[in-house]
Short mmCIF file of C-alpha atoms and ligand atoms in Angstrom, two decimals:
data_model
loop_
_atom_site.label_atom_id
_atom_site.label_comp_id
_atom_site.label_asym_id
_atom_site.label_seq_id
_atom_site.Cartn_x
_atom_site.Cartn_y
_atom_site.Cartn_z
CA UNK A 19 130.61 -66.13 191.68
CA UNK A 20 129.17 -69.66 193.32
CA UNK A 21 126.07 -68.91 191.43
CA UNK A 22 127.91 -67.64 188.54
CA UNK A 23 125.40 -69.89 186.82
CA UNK A 24 122.89 -69.71 188.61
CA UNK A 25 120.24 -68.40 187.30
CA UNK A 26 121.79 -68.20 184.04
CA UNK A 27 119.55 -69.27 181.44
CA UNK A 28 121.60 -69.08 178.46
CA UNK A 29 125.50 -69.07 178.76
CA UNK A 30 127.03 -65.66 178.74
CA UNK A 31 128.21 -64.25 175.67
CA UNK A 32 131.76 -62.46 175.74
CA UNK A 33 132.35 -59.52 172.94
CA UNK A 34 135.45 -58.42 171.49
CA UNK A 35 137.49 -56.08 173.42
CA UNK A 36 139.36 -52.87 172.11
CA UNK A 37 141.65 -53.43 174.57
CA UNK A 38 144.30 -54.46 171.25
CA UNK A 39 144.68 -51.30 169.51
CA UNK A 40 145.92 -49.24 173.22
CA UNK A 41 148.05 -52.69 173.78
CA UNK A 42 150.09 -52.68 170.76
CA UNK A 43 150.27 -48.75 170.82
CA UNK A 44 151.41 -50.05 174.60
CA UNK A 45 154.06 -52.44 174.06
CA UNK A 46 155.68 -50.63 170.28
CA UNK A 47 156.31 -48.13 172.82
CA UNK A 48 157.75 -50.12 175.41
CA UNK A 49 160.04 -51.12 172.75
CA UNK A 50 161.46 -48.20 172.05
CA UNK A 51 161.20 -47.16 176.12
CA UNK A 52 163.49 -50.59 176.07
CA UNK A 53 165.94 -49.97 172.89
CA UNK A 54 165.83 -46.56 172.13
CA UNK A 55 165.71 -43.86 175.21
CA UNK A 56 168.50 -45.27 177.29
CA UNK A 57 170.81 -44.28 174.89
CA UNK A 58 168.99 -40.78 174.88
CA UNK A 59 169.04 -41.02 178.32
CA UNK A 60 172.90 -41.58 178.71
CA UNK A 61 173.50 -39.54 175.90
CA UNK A 62 171.76 -36.35 176.85
CA UNK A 63 171.91 -36.95 180.82
CA UNK A 64 175.94 -38.10 181.41
CA UNK A 65 177.45 -37.31 178.32
CA UNK A 66 176.13 -34.51 177.55
CA UNK A 67 176.48 -32.99 181.36
CA UNK A 68 180.02 -35.07 182.08
CA UNK A 69 181.42 -32.63 179.48
CA UNK A 70 181.94 -35.79 177.47
CA UNK A 71 180.68 -34.28 173.99
CA UNK A 72 181.08 -31.13 172.91
CA UNK A 73 178.61 -28.89 173.55
CA UNK A 74 179.00 -27.77 169.35
CA UNK A 75 176.82 -31.28 169.08
CA UNK A 76 173.81 -29.54 170.37
CA UNK A 77 173.95 -26.68 169.17
CA UNK A 78 171.26 -24.58 167.58
CA UNK A 79 172.17 -24.79 164.22
CA UNK A 80 172.74 -28.71 164.54
CA UNK A 81 170.05 -30.14 166.81
CA UNK A 82 167.26 -27.90 163.66
CA UNK A 83 168.67 -29.50 161.37
CA UNK A 84 168.52 -32.85 163.00
CA UNK A 85 164.72 -31.54 163.43
CA UNK A 86 164.57 -30.24 159.89
CA UNK A 87 165.45 -33.07 158.08
CA UNK A 88 163.09 -36.27 157.81
CA UNK A 89 164.36 -38.85 158.30
CA UNK A 90 165.21 -36.74 161.86
CA UNK A 91 161.67 -35.89 161.81
CA UNK A 92 160.74 -39.69 161.69
CA UNK A 93 163.57 -40.38 164.69
CA UNK A 94 162.11 -37.40 166.92
CA UNK A 95 158.16 -38.83 166.12
CA UNK A 96 158.52 -43.23 166.80
CA UNK A 97 161.16 -41.89 169.86
CA UNK A 98 158.08 -39.46 171.18
CA UNK A 99 154.45 -40.28 169.70
CA UNK A 100 154.74 -44.57 171.23
CA UNK A 101 155.50 -43.13 174.78
CA UNK A 102 153.61 -41.80 174.60
CA UNK A 103 151.59 -44.43 174.42
CA UNK A 104 153.08 -46.46 176.60
CA UNK A 105 153.27 -44.31 179.47
CA UNK A 106 149.13 -42.91 178.92
CA UNK A 107 148.07 -46.94 179.59
CA UNK A 108 150.71 -47.98 182.12
CA UNK A 109 149.72 -44.98 184.54
CA UNK A 110 145.37 -45.52 183.82
CA UNK A 111 146.39 -48.87 184.56
CA UNK A 112 148.00 -48.62 187.82
CA UNK A 113 145.42 -47.04 188.67
CA UNK A 114 142.80 -49.45 188.43
CA UNK A 115 145.03 -52.01 190.30
CA UNK A 116 144.91 -49.23 192.47
CA UNK A 117 141.30 -48.97 192.59
CA UNK A 118 141.18 -45.33 191.60
CA UNK A 119 138.20 -44.84 188.72
CA UNK A 120 136.33 -42.49 187.82
CA UNK A 121 133.02 -41.50 186.39
CA UNK A 122 132.66 -44.09 183.80
CA UNK A 123 135.38 -43.69 180.72
CA UNK A 124 136.47 -40.10 182.38
CA UNK A 125 139.85 -41.64 182.94
CA UNK A 126 140.69 -43.71 179.65
CA UNK A 127 139.20 -40.87 177.26
CA UNK A 128 141.90 -38.70 179.60
CA UNK A 129 144.80 -40.33 179.39
CA UNK A 130 144.00 -41.73 176.14
CA UNK A 131 142.98 -38.54 175.15
CA UNK A 132 145.80 -36.67 176.26
CA UNK A 133 147.97 -38.68 174.70
CA UNK A 134 146.29 -38.77 170.63
CA UNK A 135 146.10 -35.70 171.46
CA UNK A 136 149.46 -34.70 173.10
CA UNK A 137 150.19 -36.24 169.15
CA UNK A 138 148.99 -35.10 166.63
CA UNK A 139 150.88 -31.44 168.88
CA UNK A 140 153.79 -33.52 168.35
CA UNK A 141 153.63 -33.82 164.88
CA UNK A 142 152.63 -30.74 164.25
CA UNK A 143 155.12 -29.21 165.63
CA UNK A 144 157.06 -31.31 163.34
CA UNK A 145 155.51 -30.60 160.26
CA UNK A 146 156.32 -27.11 161.39
CA UNK A 147 160.14 -27.02 161.83
CA UNK A 148 163.03 -26.62 159.13
CA UNK B 25 151.83 -91.37 209.84
CA UNK B 26 150.97 -90.36 213.38
CA UNK B 27 154.39 -91.10 214.78
CA UNK B 28 156.05 -88.36 213.95
CA UNK B 29 153.87 -86.42 216.59
CA UNK B 30 154.24 -88.96 219.61
CA UNK B 31 157.48 -88.08 219.23
CA UNK B 32 158.46 -87.08 222.57
CA UNK B 33 160.36 -83.32 223.19
CA UNK B 34 159.54 -81.72 219.48
CA UNK B 35 158.20 -77.94 219.96
CA UNK B 36 155.30 -76.87 219.51
CA UNK B 37 154.21 -74.80 217.27
CA UNK B 38 150.91 -72.35 217.42
CA UNK B 39 148.12 -72.32 215.01
CA UNK B 40 146.08 -70.12 213.81
CA UNK B 41 141.79 -71.92 211.80
CA UNK B 42 139.74 -69.90 210.26
CA UNK B 43 136.57 -70.97 211.39
CA UNK B 44 133.52 -70.36 210.34
CA UNK B 45 130.26 -73.14 210.21
CA UNK B 46 127.65 -71.76 207.99
CA UNK B 47 124.83 -72.56 210.66
CA UNK B 48 126.12 -72.18 213.52
CA UNK B 49 128.60 -68.99 212.78
CA UNK B 50 127.68 -65.69 211.63
CA UNK B 51 131.65 -64.30 210.34
CA UNK B 52 133.84 -66.88 210.58
CA UNK B 53 136.79 -66.32 213.15
CA UNK B 54 139.94 -68.19 214.52
CA UNK B 55 140.43 -70.95 216.17
CA UNK B 56 143.80 -71.07 218.59
CA UNK B 57 145.08 -75.19 218.44
CA UNK B 58 149.42 -76.32 219.86
CA UNK B 59 150.36 -78.47 217.12
CA UNK B 60 153.84 -81.37 218.11
CA UNK B 61 155.74 -80.30 215.18
CA UNK B 62 159.85 -81.78 213.46
CA UNK B 63 161.87 -80.81 210.61
CA UNK B 64 159.19 -82.55 208.13
CA UNK B 65 156.16 -81.14 209.43
CA UNK B 66 153.51 -80.11 206.88
CA UNK B 67 151.03 -77.63 207.25
CA UNK B 68 147.96 -80.60 205.71
CA UNK B 69 149.48 -82.24 208.49
CA UNK B 70 149.15 -79.80 211.39
CA UNK B 71 146.00 -79.72 210.21
CA UNK B 72 145.12 -82.95 210.58
CA UNK B 73 146.99 -83.71 213.43
CA UNK B 74 143.86 -81.19 214.94
CA UNK B 75 141.60 -83.28 213.65
CA UNK B 76 142.37 -86.68 215.33
CA UNK B 77 143.88 -84.76 218.22
CA UNK B 78 142.24 -81.55 218.85
CA UNK B 79 138.89 -80.68 216.84
CA UNK B 80 137.03 -83.46 214.89
CA UNK B 81 134.16 -80.94 213.69
CA UNK B 82 137.60 -78.71 211.37
CA UNK B 83 137.10 -79.07 207.58
CA UNK B 84 139.51 -78.70 204.79
CA UNK B 85 140.72 -80.56 202.20
CA UNK B 86 143.61 -82.93 200.85
CA UNK B 87 144.57 -86.00 198.37
CA UNK B 88 147.14 -86.43 197.58
CA UNK B 89 149.43 -84.90 200.10
CA UNK B 90 152.59 -84.53 197.22
CA UNK B 91 151.78 -81.66 195.68
CA UNK B 92 149.84 -83.52 193.18
CA UNK B 93 146.28 -83.29 192.87
CA UNK B 94 145.40 -79.78 194.25
CA UNK B 95 142.57 -80.32 196.77
CA UNK B 96 144.76 -78.55 199.42
CA UNK B 97 145.65 -75.03 199.01
CA UNK B 98 145.51 -72.57 201.64
CA UNK B 99 145.56 -68.52 202.35
CA UNK B 100 149.95 -69.35 205.45
CA UNK B 101 150.14 -66.21 206.75
CA UNK B 102 148.58 -64.97 204.16
CA UNK B 103 149.80 -66.18 201.32
CA UNK B 104 147.55 -68.55 198.70
CA UNK B 105 150.67 -71.72 199.06
CA UNK B 106 149.34 -75.88 199.17
CA UNK B 107 149.88 -77.29 202.67
CA UNK B 108 150.82 -80.47 201.24
CA UNK B 109 153.55 -78.85 200.05
CA UNK B 110 154.53 -75.84 203.29
CA UNK B 111 155.88 -76.51 206.44
CA UNK B 112 155.99 -75.73 209.15
CA UNK B 113 160.35 -75.36 209.84
CA UNK B 114 160.25 -72.29 207.57
CA UNK B 115 157.27 -70.60 209.89
CA UNK B 116 156.94 -69.43 213.79
CA UNK B 117 152.94 -68.79 213.78
CA UNK B 118 150.33 -69.75 211.29
CA UNK B 119 147.27 -68.77 210.48
CA UNK B 120 145.75 -70.79 207.93
CA UNK B 121 141.93 -69.24 206.14
CA UNK B 122 140.14 -70.56 203.30
CA UNK B 123 141.45 -69.23 199.59
CA UNK B 124 141.28 -65.38 199.32
CA UNK B 125 138.96 -64.35 196.21
CA UNK B 126 136.25 -67.88 196.90
CA UNK B 127 132.84 -68.14 198.78
CA UNK B 128 133.33 -70.01 202.46
CA UNK B 129 131.93 -73.06 202.42
CA UNK B 130 132.92 -74.64 205.55
CA UNK B 131 136.27 -73.30 207.86
CA UNK B 132 139.56 -73.72 204.88
CA UNK B 133 137.40 -75.40 202.55
CA UNK B 134 136.75 -73.13 199.73
CA UNK B 135 133.88 -72.63 197.28
CA UNK B 136 135.53 -73.05 193.68
CA UNK B 137 132.65 -74.52 191.65
CA UNK B 138 133.00 -71.22 189.68
CA UNK B 139 136.26 -71.98 188.72
CA UNK B 140 135.54 -75.02 187.66
CA UNK B 141 132.46 -73.92 185.62
CA UNK B 142 135.33 -71.86 184.75
CA UNK B 143 138.50 -73.71 183.04
CA UNK B 144 135.29 -76.25 181.44
CA UNK B 145 134.22 -72.75 179.79
CA UNK B 146 138.13 -73.00 177.75
CA UNK B 147 137.92 -75.67 175.90
CA UNK B 148 140.17 -77.71 177.81
CA UNK B 149 139.90 -80.61 175.70
CA UNK B 150 141.85 -81.07 171.92
CA UNK B 151 139.29 -80.44 169.32
CA UNK B 152 139.73 -81.51 165.53
CA UNK B 153 138.24 -80.05 162.08
CA UNK B 154 137.61 -84.36 161.39
CA UNK B 155 135.22 -85.64 164.06
CA UNK B 156 136.11 -88.81 163.84
CA UNK B 157 140.19 -87.96 164.09
CA UNK B 158 138.59 -87.96 167.73
CA UNK B 159 136.65 -90.85 167.60
CA UNK B 160 136.65 -93.34 170.07
CA UNK B 161 134.85 -96.47 168.77
CA UNK B 162 136.46 -97.65 166.37
CA UNK B 163 140.38 -98.25 167.39
CA UNK B 164 142.96 -95.77 166.41
CA UNK B 165 144.17 -95.42 163.17
CA UNK B 166 146.78 -93.40 162.99
CA UNK B 167 148.87 -91.07 165.17
CA UNK B 168 149.48 -87.69 165.77
CA UNK B 169 152.50 -86.26 165.57
CA UNK B 170 154.48 -83.68 167.53
CA UNK B 171 158.21 -82.78 168.11
CA UNK B 172 160.37 -81.77 170.53
CA UNK B 173 159.50 -78.16 169.33
CA UNK B 174 155.97 -78.69 168.79
CA UNK B 175 155.24 -80.08 172.81
CA UNK B 176 158.22 -77.04 174.33
CA UNK B 177 155.18 -74.27 173.43
CA UNK B 178 152.95 -75.97 175.94
CA UNK B 179 154.31 -78.65 178.35
CA UNK B 180 154.54 -75.51 180.92
CA UNK B 181 151.57 -74.75 180.85
CA UNK B 182 150.45 -78.24 181.50
CA UNK B 183 150.97 -78.38 183.99
CA UNK B 184 148.02 -76.45 186.01
CA UNK B 185 146.84 -79.73 188.37
CA UNK B 186 144.01 -76.82 188.81
CA UNK B 187 144.55 -75.66 193.13
CA UNK B 188 143.03 -72.44 192.20
CA UNK B 189 146.02 -71.00 194.73
CA UNK B 190 146.49 -68.25 190.88
CA UNK B 191 143.49 -67.14 191.57
CA UNK B 192 143.92 -66.56 195.88
CA UNK B 193 146.30 -64.71 194.39
CA UNK B 194 144.40 -62.20 191.37
CA UNK B 195 143.86 -58.68 192.22
CA UNK B 196 141.35 -58.65 189.12
CA UNK B 197 139.40 -61.57 190.10
CA UNK B 198 139.08 -60.75 193.62
CA UNK B 199 137.04 -56.95 191.58
CA UNK B 200 135.37 -58.56 188.57
CA UNK B 201 134.85 -62.76 189.52
CA UNK B 202 133.50 -63.01 185.78
CA UNK B 203 137.46 -62.71 184.58
CA UNK B 204 138.03 -65.68 182.99
CA UNK B 205 141.33 -65.49 185.39
CA UNK B 206 144.88 -67.36 185.19
CA UNK B 207 144.05 -70.80 184.97
CA UNK B 208 142.16 -70.75 182.70
CA UNK B 209 142.76 -69.06 180.41
CA UNK B 210 145.83 -70.38 180.87
CA UNK B 211 144.12 -73.44 179.17
CA UNK B 212 143.02 -71.42 176.78
CA UNK B 213 146.29 -70.79 175.49
CA UNK B 214 147.56 -74.16 175.97
CA UNK B 215 145.25 -76.30 174.41
CA UNK B 216 145.47 -73.03 171.29
CA UNK B 217 149.39 -73.44 170.99
CA UNK B 218 149.29 -77.54 170.58
CA UNK B 219 150.05 -78.66 167.75
CA UNK B 220 146.90 -81.74 167.20
CA UNK B 221 144.39 -78.78 168.35
CA UNK B 222 142.17 -77.60 166.04
CA UNK B 223 139.75 -75.79 167.91
CA UNK B 224 140.95 -72.05 168.72
CA UNK B 225 138.83 -70.23 166.53
CA UNK B 226 136.58 -70.72 169.35
CA UNK B 227 137.63 -69.77 172.20
CA UNK B 228 139.53 -66.94 170.54
CA UNK B 229 136.05 -65.35 171.93
CA UNK B 230 136.59 -66.21 174.77
CA UNK B 231 140.36 -64.96 175.10
CA UNK B 232 139.77 -62.00 173.38
CA UNK B 233 137.15 -60.84 175.41
CA UNK B 234 138.24 -57.95 178.77
CA UNK B 235 136.24 -61.02 181.27
CA UNK B 236 139.30 -62.87 178.59
CA UNK B 237 143.74 -62.16 179.21
CA UNK B 238 142.60 -58.06 178.27
CA UNK B 239 141.79 -58.18 181.94
CA UNK B 240 144.51 -58.74 183.36
CA UNK B 241 147.32 -55.48 183.54
CA UNK B 242 150.24 -57.90 183.93
CA UNK B 243 150.34 -58.26 188.33
CA UNK B 244 152.50 -61.01 188.58
CA UNK B 245 151.47 -62.12 191.58
CA UNK B 246 149.72 -65.19 190.17
CA UNK B 247 153.28 -66.87 189.23
CA UNK B 248 154.90 -65.44 191.56
CA UNK B 249 152.84 -68.49 193.37
CA UNK B 250 152.03 -70.36 192.23
CA UNK B 251 153.07 -74.14 193.47
CA UNK B 252 153.53 -76.21 188.92
CA UNK B 253 156.45 -72.80 188.60
CA UNK B 254 152.99 -72.26 185.24
CA UNK B 255 153.69 -69.06 184.82
CA UNK B 256 149.67 -68.31 184.08
CA UNK B 257 150.97 -64.32 183.46
CA UNK B 258 153.70 -65.59 180.57
CA UNK B 259 151.08 -67.19 178.87
CA UNK B 260 148.27 -64.60 179.15
CA UNK B 261 151.00 -62.37 178.03
CA UNK B 262 151.42 -64.64 175.30
CA UNK B 263 147.14 -64.37 174.72
CA UNK B 264 147.62 -60.39 174.28
CA UNK B 265 149.49 -61.09 171.30
CA UNK B 266 147.77 -63.77 169.92
CA UNK B 267 143.77 -61.48 170.85
CA UNK B 268 146.01 -58.35 169.47
CA UNK B 269 147.24 -60.15 166.14
CA UNK B 270 143.09 -61.98 166.03
CA UNK B 271 142.61 -58.40 166.33
CA UNK B 272 144.07 -56.91 163.37
CA UNK B 273 142.66 -60.07 160.61
CA UNK B 274 139.69 -59.72 161.79
CA UNK B 275 139.94 -56.03 161.50
CA UNK B 276 140.88 -55.79 157.39
CA UNK B 277 138.10 -58.52 157.09
CA UNK B 278 140.54 -61.56 156.57
CA UNK B 279 139.94 -64.08 160.13
CA UNK B 280 139.36 -63.73 163.14
CA UNK B 281 135.57 -63.27 164.54
CA UNK B 282 132.94 -60.79 164.36
S1 SF4 C 21 148.38 -71.81 187.13
FE1 SF4 C 21 149.62 -73.00 189.01
S2 SF4 C 21 148.48 -71.99 190.26
FE2 SF4 C 21 146.79 -71.57 188.88
S3 SF4 C 21 145.66 -73.87 189.53
FE3 SF4 C 21 147.34 -74.05 188.40
S4 SF4 C 21 148.88 -75.16 188.91
FE4 SF4 C 21 147.18 -73.30 190.65
S1 FES C 22 147.00 -83.43 198.87
FE1 FES C 22 146.97 -82.84 196.50
S2 FES C 22 148.04 -80.94 196.57
FE2 FES C 22 147.96 -81.28 198.95
#
């Protein structure tokens, strides 16, 4: 620490990190979780379960109709995909902070690869509806 | 200065101080003292009392006694703080050690040379594309005016006194001493935000690195302990946004460096 320069004949080189990619997805997910998710939680968790809205509002036909429309598909994709990256990023860095690390980049591949695979799966499902 | 030490019937406090004399000690050890104090005795004054009256071999750094020189940072009951800004009245007993995450030079003196070097690395000074703008050999011929709005973009981040307390608090710096750390990244961001500065392109490669803003996982303890309310975590997070934009621009070849 004190001898960062001892034995260092040239200045330290700094390389661009590729973290902005996952950080941007993490940020987008944060926006979704902050702005859209509360409405979902309040609707499903409170309004529906307390019987404040008619159960027919979420009948199979209505939900499938919603998920079949192009804007319904967009909404669900925006709701789910950035959130997956947000959660993966937070857990990944949380594990780092708790000194949990896998061999090499195993954990990074697991979390970011996992959310990528799940995202593709979500798109595939949405594509197949309707 | 000594008069308050002589106040009769003042209470005393048990103060344990971490000692480390490289030529004598294999490892740091604790030495206990009983220090008289009054309502306005600071931790720094307690250390001065110990040095003046009890054990003159104790080493520690200080200068201003008013939270502006940044030299009296210690671990006080495990929390990094300025000795001159902490008071015995707020504690039941004291354990004072050198700042965490730095090598110990002697007793309470942390070796912060690596930290100072990092501050230099980020080029913390105004840079201009036309060097004659900064030529001090000729009388200043024009002013670089700044609006209050432009000032407000960096003012808070310019209050840093380089005490290193945020480095003692930062778990990422503790694990990787190459991490540029809270104060240096804040300083880089502070100059990038200054409307009079044109050196951003020289500092972005540092911010963009893993050792730059991306080494931070937003623990936020640096901002909690900073004695000058600089909020380095906020500067680093704003730096992340700037670095992400730089990354995107570079990707589409519109700017940024390699
Ligand atoms: S940011 Fe705060 S804690 Fe860190 S060196 Fe500056 S004044 Fe000290
Ligand atoms: S002695 Fe200067 S900051 Fe404490």
